[in-house]
CSV table of C-alpha atoms and ligand atoms in Angstrom, one decimal:
chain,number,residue,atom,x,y,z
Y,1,UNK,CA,-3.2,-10.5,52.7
Y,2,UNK,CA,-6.5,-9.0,51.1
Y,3,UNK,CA,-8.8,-8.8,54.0
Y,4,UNK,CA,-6.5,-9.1,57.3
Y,5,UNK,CA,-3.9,-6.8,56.0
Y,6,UNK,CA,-4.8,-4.9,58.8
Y,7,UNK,CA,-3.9,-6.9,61.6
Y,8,UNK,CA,-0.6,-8.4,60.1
Y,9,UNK,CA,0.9,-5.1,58.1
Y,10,UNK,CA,3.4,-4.4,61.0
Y,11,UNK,CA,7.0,-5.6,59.6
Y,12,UNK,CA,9.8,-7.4,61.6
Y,13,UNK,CA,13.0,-6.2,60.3
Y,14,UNK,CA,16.6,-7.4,61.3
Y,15,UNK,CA,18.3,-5.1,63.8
Y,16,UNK,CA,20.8,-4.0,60.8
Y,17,UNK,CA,18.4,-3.7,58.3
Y,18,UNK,CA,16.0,-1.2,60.8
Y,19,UNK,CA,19.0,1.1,61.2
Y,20,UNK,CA,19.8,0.9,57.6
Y,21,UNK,CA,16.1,2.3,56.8
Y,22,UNK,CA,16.2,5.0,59.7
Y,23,UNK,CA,13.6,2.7,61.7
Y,24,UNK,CA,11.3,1.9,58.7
Y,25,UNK,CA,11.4,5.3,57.3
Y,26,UNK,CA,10.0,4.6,53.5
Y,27,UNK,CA,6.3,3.2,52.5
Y,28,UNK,CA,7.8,-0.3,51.8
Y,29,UNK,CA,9.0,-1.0,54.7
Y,30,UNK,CA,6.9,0.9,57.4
Y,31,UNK,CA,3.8,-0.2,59.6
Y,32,UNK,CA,0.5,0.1,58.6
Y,33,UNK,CA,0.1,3.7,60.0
Y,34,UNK,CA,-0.3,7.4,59.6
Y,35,UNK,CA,2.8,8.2,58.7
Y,36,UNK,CA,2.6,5.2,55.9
Y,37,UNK,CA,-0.4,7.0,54.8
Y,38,UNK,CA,0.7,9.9,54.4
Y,39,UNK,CA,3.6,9.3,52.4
Y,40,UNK,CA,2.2,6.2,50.4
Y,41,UNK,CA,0.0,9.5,48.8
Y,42,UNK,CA,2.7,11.4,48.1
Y,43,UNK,CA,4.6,8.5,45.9
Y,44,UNK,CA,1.3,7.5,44.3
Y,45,UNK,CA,0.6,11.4,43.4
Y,46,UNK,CA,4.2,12.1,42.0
Y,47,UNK,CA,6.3,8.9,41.1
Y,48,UNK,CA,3.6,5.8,41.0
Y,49,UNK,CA,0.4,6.2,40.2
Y,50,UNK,CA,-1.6,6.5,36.7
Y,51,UNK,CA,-1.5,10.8,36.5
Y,52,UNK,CA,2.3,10.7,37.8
Y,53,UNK,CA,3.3,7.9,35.3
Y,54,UNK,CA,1.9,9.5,32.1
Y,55,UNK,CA,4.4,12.8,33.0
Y,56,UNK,CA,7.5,10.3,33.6
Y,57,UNK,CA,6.5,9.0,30.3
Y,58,UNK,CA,9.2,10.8,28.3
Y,59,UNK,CA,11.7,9.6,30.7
Y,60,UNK,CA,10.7,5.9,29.9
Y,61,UNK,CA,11.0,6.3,26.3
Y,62,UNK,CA,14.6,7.6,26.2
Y,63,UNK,CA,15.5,5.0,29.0
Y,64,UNK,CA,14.0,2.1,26.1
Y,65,UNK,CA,15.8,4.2,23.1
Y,66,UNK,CA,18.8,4.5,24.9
Y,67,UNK,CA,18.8,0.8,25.6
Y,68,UNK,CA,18.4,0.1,22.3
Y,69,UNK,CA,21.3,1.9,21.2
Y,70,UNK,CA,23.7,0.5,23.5
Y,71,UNK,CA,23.2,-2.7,22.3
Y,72,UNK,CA,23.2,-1.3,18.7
Y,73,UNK,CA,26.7,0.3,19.7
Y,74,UNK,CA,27.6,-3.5,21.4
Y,75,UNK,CA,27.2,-4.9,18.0
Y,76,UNK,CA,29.2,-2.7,16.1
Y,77,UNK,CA,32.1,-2.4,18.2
Y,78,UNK,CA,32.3,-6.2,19.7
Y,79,UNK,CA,30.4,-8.1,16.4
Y,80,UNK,CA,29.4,-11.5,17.9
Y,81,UNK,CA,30.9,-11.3,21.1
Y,82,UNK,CA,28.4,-11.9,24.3
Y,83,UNK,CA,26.7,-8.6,26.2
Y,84,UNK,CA,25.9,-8.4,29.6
Y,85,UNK,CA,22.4,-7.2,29.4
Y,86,UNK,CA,22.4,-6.4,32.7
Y,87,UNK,CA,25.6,-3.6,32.8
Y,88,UNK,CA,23.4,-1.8,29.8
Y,89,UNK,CA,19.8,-2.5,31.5
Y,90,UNK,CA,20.7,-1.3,35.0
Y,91,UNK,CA,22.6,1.9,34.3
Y,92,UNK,CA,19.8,3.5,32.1
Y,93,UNK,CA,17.4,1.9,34.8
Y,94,UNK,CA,19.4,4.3,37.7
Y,95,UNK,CA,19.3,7.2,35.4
Y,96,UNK,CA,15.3,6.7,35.2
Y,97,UNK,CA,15.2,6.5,39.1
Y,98,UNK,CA,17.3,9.5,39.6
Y,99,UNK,CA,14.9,11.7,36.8
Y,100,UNK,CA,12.1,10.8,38.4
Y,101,UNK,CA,13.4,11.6,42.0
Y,102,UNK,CA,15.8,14.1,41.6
Y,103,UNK,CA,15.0,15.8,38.2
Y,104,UNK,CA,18.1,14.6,36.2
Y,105,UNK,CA,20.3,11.3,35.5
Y,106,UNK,CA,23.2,12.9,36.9
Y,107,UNK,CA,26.5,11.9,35.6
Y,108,UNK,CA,28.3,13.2,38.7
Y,109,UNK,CA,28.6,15.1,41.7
Y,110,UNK,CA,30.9,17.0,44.7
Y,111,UNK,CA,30.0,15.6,47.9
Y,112,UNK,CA,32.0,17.4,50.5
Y,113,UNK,CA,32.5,14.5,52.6
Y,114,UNK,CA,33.3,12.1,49.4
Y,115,UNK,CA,34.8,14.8,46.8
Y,116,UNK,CA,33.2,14.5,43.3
Y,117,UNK,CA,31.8,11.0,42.1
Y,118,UNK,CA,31.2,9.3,38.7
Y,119,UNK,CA,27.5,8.2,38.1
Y,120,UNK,CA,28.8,4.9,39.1
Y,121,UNK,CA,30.2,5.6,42.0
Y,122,UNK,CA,26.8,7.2,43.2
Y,123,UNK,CA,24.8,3.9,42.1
Y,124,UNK,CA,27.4,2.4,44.4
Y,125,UNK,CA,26.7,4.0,47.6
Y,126,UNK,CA,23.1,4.6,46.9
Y,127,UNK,CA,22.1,0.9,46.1
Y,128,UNK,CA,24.7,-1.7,45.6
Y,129,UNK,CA,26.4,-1.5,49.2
Y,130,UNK,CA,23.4,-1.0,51.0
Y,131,UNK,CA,21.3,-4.0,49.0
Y,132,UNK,CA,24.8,-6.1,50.0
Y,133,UNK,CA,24.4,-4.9,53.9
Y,134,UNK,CA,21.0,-5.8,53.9
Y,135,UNK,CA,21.9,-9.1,53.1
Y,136,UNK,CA,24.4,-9.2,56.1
Y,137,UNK,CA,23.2,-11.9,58.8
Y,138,UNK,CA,23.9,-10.4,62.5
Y,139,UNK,CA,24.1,-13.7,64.5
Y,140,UNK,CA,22.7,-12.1,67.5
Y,141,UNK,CA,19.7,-12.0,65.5
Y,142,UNK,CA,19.2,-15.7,66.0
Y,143,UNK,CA,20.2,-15.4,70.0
Y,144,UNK,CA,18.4,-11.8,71.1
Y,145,UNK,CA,19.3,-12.8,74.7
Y,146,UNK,CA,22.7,-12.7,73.6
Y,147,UNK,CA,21.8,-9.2,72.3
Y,148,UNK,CA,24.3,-7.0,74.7
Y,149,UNK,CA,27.6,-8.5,72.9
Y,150,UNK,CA,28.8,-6.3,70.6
Y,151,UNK,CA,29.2,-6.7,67.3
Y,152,UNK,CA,31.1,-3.4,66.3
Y,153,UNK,CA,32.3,-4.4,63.2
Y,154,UNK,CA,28.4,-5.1,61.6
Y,155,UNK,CA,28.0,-2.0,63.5
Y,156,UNK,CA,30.7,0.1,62.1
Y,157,UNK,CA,29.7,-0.9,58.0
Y,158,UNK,CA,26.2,0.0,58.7
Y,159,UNK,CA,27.4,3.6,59.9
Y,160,UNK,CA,29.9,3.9,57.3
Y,161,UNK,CA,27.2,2.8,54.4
Y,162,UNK,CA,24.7,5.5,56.1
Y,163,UNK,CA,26.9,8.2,56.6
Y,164,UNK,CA,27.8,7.8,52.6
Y,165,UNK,CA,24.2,7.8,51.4
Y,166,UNK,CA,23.4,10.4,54.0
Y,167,UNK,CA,25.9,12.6,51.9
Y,168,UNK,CA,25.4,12.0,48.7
Y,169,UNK,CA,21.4,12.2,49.2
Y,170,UNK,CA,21.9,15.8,50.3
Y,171,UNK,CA,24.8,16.7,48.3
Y,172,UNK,CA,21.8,15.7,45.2
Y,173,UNK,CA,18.9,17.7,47.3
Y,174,UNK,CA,21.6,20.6,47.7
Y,175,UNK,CA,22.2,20.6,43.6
Y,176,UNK,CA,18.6,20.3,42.7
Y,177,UNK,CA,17.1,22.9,45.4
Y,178,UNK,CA,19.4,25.2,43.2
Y,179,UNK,CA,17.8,24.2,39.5
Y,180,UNK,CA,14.2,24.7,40.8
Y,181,UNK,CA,13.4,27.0,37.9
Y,182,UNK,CA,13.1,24.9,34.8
Y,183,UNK,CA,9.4,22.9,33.6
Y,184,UNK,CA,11.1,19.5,33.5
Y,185,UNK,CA,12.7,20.1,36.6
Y,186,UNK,CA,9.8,20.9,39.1
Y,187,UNK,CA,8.6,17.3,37.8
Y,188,UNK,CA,9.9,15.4,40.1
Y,189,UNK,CA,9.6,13.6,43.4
Y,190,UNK,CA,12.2,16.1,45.4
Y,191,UNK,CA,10.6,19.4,44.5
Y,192,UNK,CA,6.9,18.3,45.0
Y,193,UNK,CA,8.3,16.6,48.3
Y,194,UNK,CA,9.6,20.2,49.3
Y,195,UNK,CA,6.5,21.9,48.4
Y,196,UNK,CA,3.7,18.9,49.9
Y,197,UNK,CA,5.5,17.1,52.6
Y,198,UNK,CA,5.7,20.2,55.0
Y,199,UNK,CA,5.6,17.5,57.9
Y,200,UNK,CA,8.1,16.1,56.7
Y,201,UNK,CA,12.1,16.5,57.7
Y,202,UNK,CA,14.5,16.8,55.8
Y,203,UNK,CA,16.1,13.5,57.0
Y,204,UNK,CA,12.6,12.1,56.2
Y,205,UNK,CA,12.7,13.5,52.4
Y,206,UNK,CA,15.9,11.9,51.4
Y,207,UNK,CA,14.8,8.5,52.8
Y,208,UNK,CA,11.7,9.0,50.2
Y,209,UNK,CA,13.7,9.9,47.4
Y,210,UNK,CA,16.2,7.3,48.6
Y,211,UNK,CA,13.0,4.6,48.4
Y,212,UNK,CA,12.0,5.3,44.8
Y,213,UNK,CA,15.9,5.4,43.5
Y,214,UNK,CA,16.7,2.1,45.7
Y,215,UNK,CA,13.0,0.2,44.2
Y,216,UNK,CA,12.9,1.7,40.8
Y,217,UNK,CA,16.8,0.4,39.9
Y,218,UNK,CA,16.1,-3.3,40.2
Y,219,UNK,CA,13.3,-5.5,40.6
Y,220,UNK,CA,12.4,-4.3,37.0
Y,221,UNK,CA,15.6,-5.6,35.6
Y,222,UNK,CA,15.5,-8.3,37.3
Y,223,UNK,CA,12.4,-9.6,35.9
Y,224,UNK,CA,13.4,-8.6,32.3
Y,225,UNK,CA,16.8,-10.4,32.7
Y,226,UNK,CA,15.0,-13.7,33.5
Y,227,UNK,CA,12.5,-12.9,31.0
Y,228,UNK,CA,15.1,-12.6,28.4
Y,229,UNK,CA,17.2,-15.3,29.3
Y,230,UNK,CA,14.0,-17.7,28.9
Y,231,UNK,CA,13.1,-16.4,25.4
Y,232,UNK,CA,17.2,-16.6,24.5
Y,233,UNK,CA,17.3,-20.1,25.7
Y,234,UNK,CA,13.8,-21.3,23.6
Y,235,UNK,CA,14.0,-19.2,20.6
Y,236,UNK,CA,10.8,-21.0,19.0
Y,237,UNK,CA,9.0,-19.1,22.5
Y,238,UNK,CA,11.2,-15.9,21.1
Y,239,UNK,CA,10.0,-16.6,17.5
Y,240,UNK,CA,6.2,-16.3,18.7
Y,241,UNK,CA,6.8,-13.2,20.1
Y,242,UNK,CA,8.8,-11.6,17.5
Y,243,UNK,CA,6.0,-12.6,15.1
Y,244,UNK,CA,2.9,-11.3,17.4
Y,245,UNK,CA,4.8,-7.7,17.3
Y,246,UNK,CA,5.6,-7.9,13.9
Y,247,UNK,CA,1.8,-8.5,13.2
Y,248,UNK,CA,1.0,-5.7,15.5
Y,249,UNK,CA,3.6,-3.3,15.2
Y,250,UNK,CA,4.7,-4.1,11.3
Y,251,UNK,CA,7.6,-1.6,10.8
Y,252,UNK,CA,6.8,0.9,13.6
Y,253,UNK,CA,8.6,0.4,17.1
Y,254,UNK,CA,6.7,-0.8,19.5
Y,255,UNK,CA,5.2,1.9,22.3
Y,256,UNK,CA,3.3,1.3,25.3
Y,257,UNK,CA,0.1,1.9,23.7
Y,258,UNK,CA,0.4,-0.9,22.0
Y,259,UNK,CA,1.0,-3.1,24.8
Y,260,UNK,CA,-2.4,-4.2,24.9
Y,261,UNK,CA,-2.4,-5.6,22.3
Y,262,UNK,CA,0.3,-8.0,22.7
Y,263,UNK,CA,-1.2,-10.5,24.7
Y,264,UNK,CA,1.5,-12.8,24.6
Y,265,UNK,CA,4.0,-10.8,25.5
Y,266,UNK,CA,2.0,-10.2,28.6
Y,267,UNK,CA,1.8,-13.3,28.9
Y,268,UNK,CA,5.8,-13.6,29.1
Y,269,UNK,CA,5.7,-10.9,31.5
Y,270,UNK,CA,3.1,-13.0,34.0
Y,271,UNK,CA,5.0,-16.1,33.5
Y,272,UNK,CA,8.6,-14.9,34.4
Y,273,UNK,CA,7.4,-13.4,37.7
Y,274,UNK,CA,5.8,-16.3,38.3
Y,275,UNK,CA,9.2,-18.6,37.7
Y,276,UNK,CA,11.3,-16.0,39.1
Y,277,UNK,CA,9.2,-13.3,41.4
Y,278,UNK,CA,11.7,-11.0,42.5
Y,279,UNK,CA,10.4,-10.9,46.2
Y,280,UNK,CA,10.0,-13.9,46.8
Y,281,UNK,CA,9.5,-14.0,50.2
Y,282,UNK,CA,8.4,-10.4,51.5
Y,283,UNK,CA,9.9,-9.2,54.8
Y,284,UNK,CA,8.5,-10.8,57.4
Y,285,UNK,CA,5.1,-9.5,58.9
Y,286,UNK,CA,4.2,-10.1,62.3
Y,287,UNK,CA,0.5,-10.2,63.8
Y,288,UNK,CA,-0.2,-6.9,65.9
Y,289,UNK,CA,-3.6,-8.6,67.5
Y,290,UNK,CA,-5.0,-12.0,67.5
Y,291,UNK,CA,-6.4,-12.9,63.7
Y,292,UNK,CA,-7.5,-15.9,61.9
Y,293,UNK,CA,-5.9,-16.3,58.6
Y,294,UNK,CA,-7.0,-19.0,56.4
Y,295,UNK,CA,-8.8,-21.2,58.9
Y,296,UNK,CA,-6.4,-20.6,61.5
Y,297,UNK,CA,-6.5,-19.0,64.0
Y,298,UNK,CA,-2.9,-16.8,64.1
Y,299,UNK,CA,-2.2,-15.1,68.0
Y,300,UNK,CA,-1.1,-11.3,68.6
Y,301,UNK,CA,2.7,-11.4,68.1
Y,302,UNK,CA,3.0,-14.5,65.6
Y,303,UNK,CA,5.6,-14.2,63.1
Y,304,UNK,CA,4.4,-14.6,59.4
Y,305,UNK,CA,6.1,-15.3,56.0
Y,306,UNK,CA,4.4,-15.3,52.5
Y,307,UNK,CA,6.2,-17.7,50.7
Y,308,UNK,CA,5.5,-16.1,47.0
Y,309,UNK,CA,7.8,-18.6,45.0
Y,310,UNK,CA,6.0,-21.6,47.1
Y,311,UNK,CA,2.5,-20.8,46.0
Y,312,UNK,CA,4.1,-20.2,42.5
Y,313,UNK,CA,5.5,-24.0,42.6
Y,314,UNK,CA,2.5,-25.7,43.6
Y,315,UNK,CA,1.5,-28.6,41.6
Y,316,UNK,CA,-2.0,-28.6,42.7
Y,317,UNK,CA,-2.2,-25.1,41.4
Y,318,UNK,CA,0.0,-24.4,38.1
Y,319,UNK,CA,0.6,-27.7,35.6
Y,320,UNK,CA,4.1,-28.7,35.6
Y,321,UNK,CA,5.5,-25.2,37.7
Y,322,UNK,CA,9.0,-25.9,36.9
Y,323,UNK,CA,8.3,-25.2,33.1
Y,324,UNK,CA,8.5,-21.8,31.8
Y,325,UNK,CA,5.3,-21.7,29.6
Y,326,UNK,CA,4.0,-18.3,28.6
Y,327,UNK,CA,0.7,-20.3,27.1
Y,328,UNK,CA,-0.9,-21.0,30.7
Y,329,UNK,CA,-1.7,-17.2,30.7
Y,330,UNK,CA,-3.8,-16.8,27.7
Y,331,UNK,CA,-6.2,-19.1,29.3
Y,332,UNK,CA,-9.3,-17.5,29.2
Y,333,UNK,CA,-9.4,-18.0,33.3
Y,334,UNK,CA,-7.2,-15.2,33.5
Y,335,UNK,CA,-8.5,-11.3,33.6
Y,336,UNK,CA,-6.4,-9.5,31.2
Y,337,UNK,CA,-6.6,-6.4,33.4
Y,338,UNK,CA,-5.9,-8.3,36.6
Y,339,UNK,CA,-2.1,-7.6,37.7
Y,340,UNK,CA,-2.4,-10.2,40.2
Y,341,UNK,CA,-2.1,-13.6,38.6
Y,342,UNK,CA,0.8,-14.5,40.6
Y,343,UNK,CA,1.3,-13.5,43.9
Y,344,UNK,CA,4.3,-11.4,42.8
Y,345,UNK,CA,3.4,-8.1,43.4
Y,346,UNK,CA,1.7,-9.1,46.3
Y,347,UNK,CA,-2.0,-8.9,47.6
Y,348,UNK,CA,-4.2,-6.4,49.5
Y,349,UNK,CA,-3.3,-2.7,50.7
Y,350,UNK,CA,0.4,-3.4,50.7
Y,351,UNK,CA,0.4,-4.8,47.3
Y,352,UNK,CA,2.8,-3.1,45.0
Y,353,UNK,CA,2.7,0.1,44.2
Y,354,UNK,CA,5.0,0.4,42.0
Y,355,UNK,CA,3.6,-2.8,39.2
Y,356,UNK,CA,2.6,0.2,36.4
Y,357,UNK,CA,6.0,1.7,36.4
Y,358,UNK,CA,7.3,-2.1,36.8
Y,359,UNK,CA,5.0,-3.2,33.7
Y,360,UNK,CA,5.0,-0.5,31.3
Y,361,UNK,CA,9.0,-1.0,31.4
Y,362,UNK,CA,9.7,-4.5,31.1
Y,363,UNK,CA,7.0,-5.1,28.8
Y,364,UNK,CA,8.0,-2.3,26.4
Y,365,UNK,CA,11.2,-3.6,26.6
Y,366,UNK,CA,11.4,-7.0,25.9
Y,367,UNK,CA,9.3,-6.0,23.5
Y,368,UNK,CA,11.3,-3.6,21.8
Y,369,UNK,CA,15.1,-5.8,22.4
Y,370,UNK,CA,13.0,-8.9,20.7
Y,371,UNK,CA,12.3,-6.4,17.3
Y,372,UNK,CA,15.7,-5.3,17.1
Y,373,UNK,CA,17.1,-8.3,17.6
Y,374,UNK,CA,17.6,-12.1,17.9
Y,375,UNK,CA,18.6,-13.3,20.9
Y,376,UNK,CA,20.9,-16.4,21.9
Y,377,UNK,CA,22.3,-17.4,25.0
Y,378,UNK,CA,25.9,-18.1,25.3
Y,379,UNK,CA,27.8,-21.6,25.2
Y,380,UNK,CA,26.9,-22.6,29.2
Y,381,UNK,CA,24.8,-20.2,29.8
Y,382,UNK,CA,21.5,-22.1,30.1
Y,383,UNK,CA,22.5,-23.8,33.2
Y,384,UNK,CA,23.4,-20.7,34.9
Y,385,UNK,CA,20.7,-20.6,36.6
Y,386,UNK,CA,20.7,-19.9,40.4
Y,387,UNK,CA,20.3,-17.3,42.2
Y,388,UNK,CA,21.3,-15.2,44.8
Y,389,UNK,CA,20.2,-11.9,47.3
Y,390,UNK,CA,16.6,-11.0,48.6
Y,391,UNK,CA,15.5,-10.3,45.0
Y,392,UNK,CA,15.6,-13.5,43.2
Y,393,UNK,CA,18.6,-12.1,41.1
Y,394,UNK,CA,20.2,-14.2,38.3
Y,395,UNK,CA,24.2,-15.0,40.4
Y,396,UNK,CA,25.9,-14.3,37.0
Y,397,UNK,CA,24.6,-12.1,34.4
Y,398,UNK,CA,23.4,-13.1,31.3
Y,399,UNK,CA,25.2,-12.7,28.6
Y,400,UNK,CA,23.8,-13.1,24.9
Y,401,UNK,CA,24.9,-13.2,21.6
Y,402,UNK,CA,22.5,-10.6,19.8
Y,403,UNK,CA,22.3,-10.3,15.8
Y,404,UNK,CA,20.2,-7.1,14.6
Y,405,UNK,CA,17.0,-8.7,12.6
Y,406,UNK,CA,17.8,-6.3,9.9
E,501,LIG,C1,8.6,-6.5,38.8
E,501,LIG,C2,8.8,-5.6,39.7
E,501,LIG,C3,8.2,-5.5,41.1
E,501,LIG,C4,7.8,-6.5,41.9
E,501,LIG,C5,7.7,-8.0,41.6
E,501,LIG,C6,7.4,-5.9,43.2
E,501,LIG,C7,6.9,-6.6,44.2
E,501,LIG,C8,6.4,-6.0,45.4
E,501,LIG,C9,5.8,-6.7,46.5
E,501,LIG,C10,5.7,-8.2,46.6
E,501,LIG,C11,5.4,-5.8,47.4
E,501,LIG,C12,4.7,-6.1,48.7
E,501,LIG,C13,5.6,-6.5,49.8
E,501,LIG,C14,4.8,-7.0,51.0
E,501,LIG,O1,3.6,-7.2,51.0
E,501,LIG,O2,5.4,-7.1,52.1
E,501,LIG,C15,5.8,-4.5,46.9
E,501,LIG,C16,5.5,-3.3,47.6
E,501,LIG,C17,5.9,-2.1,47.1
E,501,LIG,N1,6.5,-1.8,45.9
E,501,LIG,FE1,7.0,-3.2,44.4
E,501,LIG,N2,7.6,-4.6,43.1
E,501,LIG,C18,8.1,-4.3,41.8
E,501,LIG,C19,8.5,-3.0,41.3
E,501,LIG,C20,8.3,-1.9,42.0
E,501,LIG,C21,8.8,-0.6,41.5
E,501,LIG,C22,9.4,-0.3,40.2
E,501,LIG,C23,8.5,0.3,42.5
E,501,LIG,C24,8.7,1.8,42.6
E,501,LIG,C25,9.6,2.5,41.9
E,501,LIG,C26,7.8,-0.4,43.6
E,501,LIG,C27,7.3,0.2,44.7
E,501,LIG,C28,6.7,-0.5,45.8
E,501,LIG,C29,6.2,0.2,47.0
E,501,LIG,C30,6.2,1.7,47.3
E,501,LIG,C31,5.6,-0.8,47.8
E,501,LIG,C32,5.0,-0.7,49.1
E,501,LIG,C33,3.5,-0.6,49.1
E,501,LIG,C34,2.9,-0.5,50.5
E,501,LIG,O3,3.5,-1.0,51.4
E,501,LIG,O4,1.8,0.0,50.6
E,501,LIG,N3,7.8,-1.7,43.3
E,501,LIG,N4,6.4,-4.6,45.7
């Protein structure tokens, strides 16, 4: 992945998924090309990388405090009864995603086509239907000689889910182009897509902003639901942590400037996408010229898979790999600095972008929901364990009982 990216960085996408992405229109998802260039610059300069990061900053510390205060509210109103951490953790998640892209977490919105929808409804049609379509298997996939049958009623979802985000992506443009006035405002990915991306259509720009709302919303809670399901379900694990911030942090809430000082709860950070990567199998890559990969040699047009949750589970690599063991990563073997431990965020020039935004979040929060509170799972929770979708997501939420340590 590090030094042959270049000759196996073009992607083999399902026919549905192709037309779901207007033909590999984002940086995920696209060749290794110009126009991937082009716009793999624009989200490092405004969304992803370290300058753009430090001015979403304030957006990342209301998401955590707003968090927190959810669950404070959860408490008071419901006592002992079990949250789903996921309902609280994915809706202030979305309202990050839509700051940094759009300028604001809006609440809701008039779509001409739709008529007005809730906040809800918009997560809906931006991300929920369209991560379930993804998922849909088109036989004729499987049979491409049997490609000319038609399979209209794939067909027809596909072009009812596009036409919806099509909408509601430029109802949001159309609302924002208006507001371009205020400070906050002109920091975000639309406006500096309006003002940079010249070669860039209009179509184009809301299948950026599109990208960052559909990546930002879930991977990140994904890995801090398994994280926190592991420390619920070992609270001497949860106990070490709580006691590492407390000696760091003493009465002050944790921040992401103390983050590195934390090593352990790096270390839980490491360990759960190593257990649980959220991609665990990227979208398959296929070889645009002959190669040699590993020994082998790997012919122009060969299909390739990166199995990340195989490498993750090898015995001759990681001691016992079904354990979840935060420990094995404050072996000295491991750079501190080095992001890739596991093969999570993947490798080379098509690694993730997106790991900062992805660290400084979970980290900070686990963090901070561990201070607060003490976590426990509920009665048959622990064996919920499996999983389901492209993104290694928990199949039922967790749900916790939480006490507030004070
Ligand atoms: C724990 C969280 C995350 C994990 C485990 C993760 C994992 C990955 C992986 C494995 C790839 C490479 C796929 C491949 O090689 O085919 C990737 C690419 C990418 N990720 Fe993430 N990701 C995470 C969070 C994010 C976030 C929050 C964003 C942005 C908001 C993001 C943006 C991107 C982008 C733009 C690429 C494409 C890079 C390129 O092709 O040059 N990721 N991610």
């Amino acid at each position: 992945m590090v030094t042959r990216f270049s000759s196996i960085s073009t992607r083999k996408l399902p026919k549905a998924l192709s037309t779901l992405i207007s033909d590999k229109c984002m940086v995920v998802l696209s060749d290794y090309n110009d126009f991937h260039k082009t716009v793999k610059r624009h989200i490092i300069k405004n969304v992803l990388g370290p300058n753009a990061q430090k001015r979403h900053r304030g957006h990342r510390d209301t998401m955590i405090a707003n968090i927190v205060k959810d669950f404070h509210a959860h408490v008071k109103n419901n006592g002992i009864q079990p949250v789903n951490f996921r309902n609280v953790f994915q809706s202030e998640l979305f309202g990050l995603a839509m700051k940094e892209t759009v300028g604001s977490d809006v609440q809701s919105i008039y779509v001409e086509e739709l008529g007005r929808l809730s906040k809800h409804e918009i997560f809906g049609i931006l991300f929920k239907d369209l991560v379930e379509a993804a998922l849909d298997v088109d036989w004729r996939e499987f049979f491409p000689y049997l490609n000319w049958i038609p399979n209209k009623t794939l067909e027809r979802r596909i072009e009812k889910l596009i036409f919806r985000r099509q909408a509601v992506m430029m109802a949001l443009i159309k609302e924002q182009s208006k507001r371009v006035t205020s400070e906050e405002e002109m920091n975000c990915y639309l406006n500096y897509l309006l003002r940079e991306g010249k070669e860039l259509t209009e179509k184009q720009i809301a299948m950026l902003l599109w990208e960052v709302i559909l990546l930002a919303s879930d991977t990140t809670m994904v890995t801090s639901e398994w994280a926190m399901f592991e420390l619920a379900k070992n609270p001497k694990l949860q106990d070490r942590l709580y006691q590492e911030v407390q000696i760091i942090c003493g009465s002050d809430k944790i921040t992401e400037e103390m983050l590195c000082q934390l090593p352990y709860l790096e270390a839980v950070f490491h360990e759960t996408l190593r257990k649980y990567p959220p991609i665990p199998i990227p979208f398959l890559r296929f070889a645009h010229e002959d190669t040699e990969i590993g020994g082998y040699y790997i012919p122009a047009g060969t299909e390739i898979a990166i199995n990340f949750y195989g490498c993750n589970m090898d015995e001759n690599q990681w001691e016992k790999p079904e354990e979840w063991n935060p420990d094995r990563f404050l072996d000295k073997k491991y750079d501190r600095n080095d992001m890739n431990k596991t093969m999570a965020f993947g490798g080379g020039k098509r690694a993730c972008t997106g790991y900062q935004q992805a660290m400084l979040i979970a980290c900070t929060a686990i963090g901070r929901l561990v201070q607060e509170f003490e976590w426990r799972l509920e009665d048959g929770e622990e064996e919920n364990v499996d999983i389901v979708g492209i993104i290694n997501q928990k199949l039922h939420p967790m749900h916790s009982i939480i006490r507030p340590r004070n």
